[in-house]
């Protein structure tokens, strides 16, 4: 973690406090940004299950990432239908939950196309890291499926 045995106790508290201040400042700045108002029909369509394939794919991906991050955070190691072995790490789990939150927000606000275009990069990096690390090819199955779906939503779907 952040405060490991090599960190002096008098530095650990201020470090955590500084990180929390940075987090709060980031949240305040992001909440102050102005979003373009959306059409009133779009939220109603999403409630009925409409809103496009991109939003549905991104919502499924967010659910997978959110559950993966939560399981990592609470200490479970086998995830994604037991195809992947992820470390039970609270920091990494928190980051994956944050990734899921971003996916949900984009799906909810009609930004699936833009998100999918950019999210191809971390997905390819994840696959590359597994291949270069000698991981089993089955661990690339779901990331590859989501990457293909992101390519479709980001560059093919209208």
mmCIF file of C-alpha atoms in Angstrom:
data_model
loop_
_atom_site.group_PDB
_atom_site.id
_atom_site.type_symbol
_atom_site.label_atom_id
_atom_site.label_comp_id
_atom_site.label_asym_id
_atom_site.label_seq_id
_atom_site.Cartn_x
_atom_site.Cartn_y
_atom_site.Cartn_z
ATOM 1 C CA UNK A 1 0.000 0.000 0.000
ATOM 2 C CA UNK A 2 0.941 3.653 0.219
ATOM 3 C CA UNK A 3 2.164 3.443 3.799
ATOM 4 C CA UNK A 4 4.427 0.404 3.784
ATOM 5 C CA UNK A 5 7.106 -0.580 6.247
ATOM 6 C CA UNK A 6 9.688 1.651 4.541
ATOM 7 C CA UNK A 7 7.564 4.790 4.985
ATOM 8 C CA UNK A 8 8.142 6.760 8.120
ATOM 9 C CA UNK A 9 4.972 7.155 10.218
ATOM 10 C CA UNK A 10 5.242 10.943 10.232
ATOM 11 C CA UNK A 11 5.094 11.036 6.391
ATOM 12 C CA UNK A 12 2.243 8.556 5.963
ATOM 13 C CA UNK A 13 -0.542 10.718 7.455
ATOM 14 C CA UNK A 14 0.271 13.877 5.423
ATOM 15 C CA UNK A 15 0.634 11.797 2.252
ATOM 16 C CA UNK A 16 -2.834 10.299 2.638
ATOM 17 C CA UNK A 17 -4.285 13.705 3.567
ATOM 18 C CA UNK A 18 -2.709 15.275 0.456
ATOM 19 C CA UNK A 19 -4.125 12.525 -1.750
ATOM 20 C CA UNK A 20 -7.600 13.038 -0.282
ATOM 21 C CA UNK A 21 -7.357 16.799 -0.881
ATOM 22 C CA UNK A 22 -6.331 16.170 -4.491
ATOM 23 C CA UNK A 23 -9.260 13.774 -4.941
ATOM 24 C CA UNK A 24 -11.732 16.298 -3.509
ATOM 25 C CA UNK A 25 -10.330 19.090 -5.679
ATOM 26 C CA UNK A 26 -10.616 16.873 -8.770
ATOM 27 C CA UNK A 27 -14.214 16.020 -7.942
ATOM 28 C CA UNK A 28 -15.067 19.685 -7.414
ATOM 29 C CA UNK A 29 -13.523 20.712 -10.736
ATOM 30 C CA UNK A 30 -15.190 17.891 -12.675
ATOM 31 C CA UNK A 31 -18.598 18.610 -11.164
ATOM 32 C CA UNK A 32 -18.319 22.250 -12.229
ATOM 33 C CA UNK A 33 -17.969 21.369 -15.923
ATOM 34 C CA UNK A 34 -20.884 22.262 -18.155
ATOM 35 C CA UNK A 35 -22.486 19.490 -20.180
ATOM 36 C CA UNK A 36 -24.576 20.097 -23.260
ATOM 37 C CA UNK A 37 -28.250 19.449 -22.516
ATOM 38 C CA UNK A 38 -29.548 16.256 -24.109
ATOM 39 C CA UNK A 39 -32.871 15.677 -25.775
ATOM 40 C CA UNK A 40 -35.642 14.748 -23.356
ATOM 41 C CA UNK A 41 -36.494 11.587 -25.303
ATOM 42 C CA UNK A 42 -33.067 9.955 -24.860
ATOM 43 C CA UNK A 43 -33.373 9.237 -21.106
ATOM 44 C CA UNK A 44 -36.858 7.821 -21.673
ATOM 45 C CA UNK A 45 -35.556 5.592 -24.478
ATOM 46 C CA UNK A 46 -32.738 4.312 -22.261
ATOM 47 C CA UNK A 47 -35.230 3.465 -19.512
ATOM 48 C CA UNK A 48 -37.209 1.390 -22.019
ATOM 49 C CA UNK A 49 -34.055 -0.387 -23.164
ATOM 50 C CA UNK A 50 -33.445 1.859 -26.179
ATOM 51 C CA UNK A 51 -30.650 4.322 -26.803
ATOM 52 C CA UNK A 52 -28.518 2.229 -29.141
ATOM 53 C CA UNK A 53 -26.291 -0.793 -29.130
ATOM 54 C CA UNK A 54 -23.303 1.298 -28.026
ATOM 55 C CA UNK A 55 -24.931 2.245 -24.738
ATOM 56 C CA UNK A 56 -25.913 -1.382 -24.112
ATOM 57 C CA UNK A 57 -22.382 -2.658 -24.801
ATOM 58 C CA UNK A 58 -20.835 0.036 -22.640
ATOM 59 C CA UNK A 59 -23.277 -0.709 -19.807
ATOM 60 C CA UNK A 60 -22.390 -4.433 -19.962
ATOM 61 C CA UNK A 61 -18.712 -3.547 -19.964
ATOM 62 C CA UNK A 62 -19.230 -1.224 -16.985
ATOM 63 C CA UNK A 63 -20.999 -3.990 -15.079
ATOM 64 C CA UNK A 64 -18.124 -6.393 -15.806
ATOM 65 C CA UNK A 65 -15.498 -3.836 -14.767
ATOM 66 C CA UNK A 66 -17.436 -2.748 -11.678
ATOM 67 C CA UNK A 67 -17.926 -6.286 -10.430
ATOM 68 C CA UNK A 68 -14.291 -7.144 -11.210
ATOM 69 C CA UNK A 69 -13.025 -4.111 -9.306
ATOM 70 C CA UNK A 70 -15.301 -4.767 -6.348
ATOM 71 C CA UNK A 71 -14.194 -8.407 -6.152
ATOM 72 C CA UNK A 72 -10.543 -7.378 -6.371
ATOM 73 C CA UNK A 73 -11.123 -4.860 -3.590
ATOM 74 C CA UNK A 74 -12.653 -7.423 -1.230
ATOM 75 C CA UNK A 75 -9.913 -9.954 -1.906
ATOM 76 C CA UNK A 76 -11.238 -12.349 -4.541
ATOM 77 C CA UNK A 77 -8.653 -13.413 -7.093
ATOM 78 C CA UNK A 78 -10.478 -15.457 -9.745
ATOM 79 C CA UNK A 79 -12.675 -13.283 -11.898
ATOM 80 C CA UNK A 80 -14.299 -13.032 -15.326
ATOM 81 C CA UNK A 81 -15.805 -16.502 -15.395
ATOM 82 C CA UNK A 82 -12.547 -17.878 -13.961
ATOM 83 C CA UNK A 83 -10.745 -17.019 -17.205
ATOM 84 C CA UNK A 84 -8.531 -14.392 -15.566
ATOM 85 C CA UNK A 85 -6.450 -14.315 -12.421
ATOM 86 C CA UNK A 86 -6.325 -10.777 -11.041
ATOM 87 C CA UNK A 87 -4.504 -9.775 -7.894
ATOM 88 C CA UNK A 88 -6.582 -9.044 -4.817
ATOM 89 C CA UNK A 89 -5.329 -5.462 -4.596
ATOM 90 C CA UNK A 90 -7.383 -2.634 -3.093
ATOM 91 C CA UNK A 91 -5.680 0.140 -5.108
ATOM 92 C CA UNK A 92 -6.094 -1.670 -8.434
ATOM 93 C CA UNK A 93 -9.634 -2.686 -7.487
ATOM 94 C CA UNK A 94 -10.480 0.957 -6.747
ATOM 95 C CA UNK A 95 -9.075 2.016 -10.132
ATOM 96 C CA UNK A 96 -11.133 -0.628 -11.955
ATOM 97 C CA UNK A 97 -14.285 0.529 -10.136
ATOM 98 C CA UNK A 98 -13.436 4.075 -11.283
ATOM 99 C CA UNK A 99 -13.077 2.794 -14.849
ATOM 100 C CA UNK A 100 -16.570 1.295 -14.538
ATOM 101 C CA UNK A 101 -17.983 4.587 -13.246
ATOM 102 C CA UNK A 102 -16.622 6.385 -16.312
ATOM 103 C CA UNK A 103 -18.229 3.787 -18.571
ATOM 104 C CA UNK A 104 -21.613 4.155 -16.842
ATOM 105 C CA UNK A 105 -21.471 7.946 -17.123
ATOM 106 C CA UNK A 106 -20.645 7.825 -20.829
ATOM 107 C CA UNK A 107 -23.343 5.233 -21.563
ATOM 108 C CA UNK A 108 -25.889 7.286 -19.637
ATOM 109 C CA UNK A 109 -25.004 10.538 -21.404
ATOM 110 C CA UNK A 110 -24.943 9.256 -24.976
ATOM 111 C CA UNK A 111 -21.143 9.277 -25.266
ATOM 112 C CA UNK A 112 -20.617 5.579 -25.960
ATOM 113 C CA UNK A 113 -19.086 6.169 -29.411
ATOM 114 C CA UNK A 114 -16.473 8.594 -28.124
ATOM 115 C CA UNK A 115 -15.669 6.479 -25.069
ATOM 116 C CA UNK A 116 -15.289 3.299 -27.107
ATOM 117 C CA UNK A 117 -12.934 5.007 -29.558
ATOM 118 C CA UNK A 118 -10.575 5.945 -26.728
ATOM 119 C CA UNK A 119 -11.043 2.857 -24.567
ATOM 120 C CA UNK A 120 -9.586 0.640 -27.278
ATOM 121 C CA UNK A 121 -6.129 1.790 -26.115
ATOM 122 C CA UNK A 122 -6.262 0.446 -22.514
ATOM 123 C CA UNK A 123 -7.987 -2.718 -23.705
ATOM 124 C CA UNK A 124 -5.203 -3.430 -26.207
ATOM 125 C CA UNK A 125 -2.622 -2.636 -23.525
ATOM 126 C CA UNK A 126 -4.310 -5.145 -21.206
ATOM 127 C CA UNK A 127 -4.203 -7.858 -23.881
ATOM 128 C CA UNK A 128 -0.591 -7.005 -24.755
ATOM 129 C CA UNK A 129 0.473 -7.159 -21.096
ATOM 130 C CA UNK A 130 -1.090 -10.598 -20.755
ATOM 131 C CA UNK A 131 0.533 -11.913 -23.930
ATOM 132 C CA UNK A 132 3.954 -10.444 -23.094
ATOM 133 C CA UNK A 133 3.675 -11.743 -19.528
ATOM 134 C CA UNK A 134 3.073 -15.291 -20.730
ATOM 135 C CA UNK A 135 -0.492 -15.431 -19.413
ATOM 136 C CA UNK A 136 -2.984 -17.953 -20.735
ATOM 137 C CA UNK A 137 -4.720 -17.046 -23.971
ATOM 138 C CA UNK A 138 -8.103 -17.691 -22.332
ATOM 139 C CA UNK A 139 -7.461 -14.580 -20.217
ATOM 140 C CA UNK A 140 -7.705 -12.513 -23.423
ATOM 141 C CA UNK A 141 -11.128 -13.847 -24.421
ATOM 142 C CA UNK A 142 -13.379 -11.278 -22.724
ATOM 143 C CA UNK A 143 -11.010 -8.311 -23.210
ATOM 144 C CA UNK A 144 -10.782 -9.206 -26.917
ATOM 145 C CA UNK A 145 -14.583 -9.459 -27.208
ATOM 146 C CA UNK A 146 -15.048 -6.077 -25.532
ATOM 147 C CA UNK A 147 -12.287 -4.572 -27.707
ATOM 148 C CA UNK A 148 -14.022 -5.824 -30.861
ATOM 149 C CA UNK A 149 -17.317 -4.401 -29.597
ATOM 150 C CA UNK A 150 -15.604 -1.056 -28.865
ATOM 151 C CA UNK A 151 -14.205 -0.967 -32.403
ATOM 152 C CA UNK A 152 -17.692 -1.602 -33.787
ATOM 153 C CA UNK A 153 -19.377 1.025 -31.574
ATOM 154 C CA UNK A 154 -16.579 3.568 -31.963
ATOM 155 C CA UNK A 155 -15.996 3.334 -35.690
ATOM 156 C CA UNK A 156 -18.755 1.355 -37.452
ATOM 157 C CA UNK A 157 -22.110 1.934 -35.720
ATOM 158 C CA UNK A 158 -23.912 5.143 -36.687
#
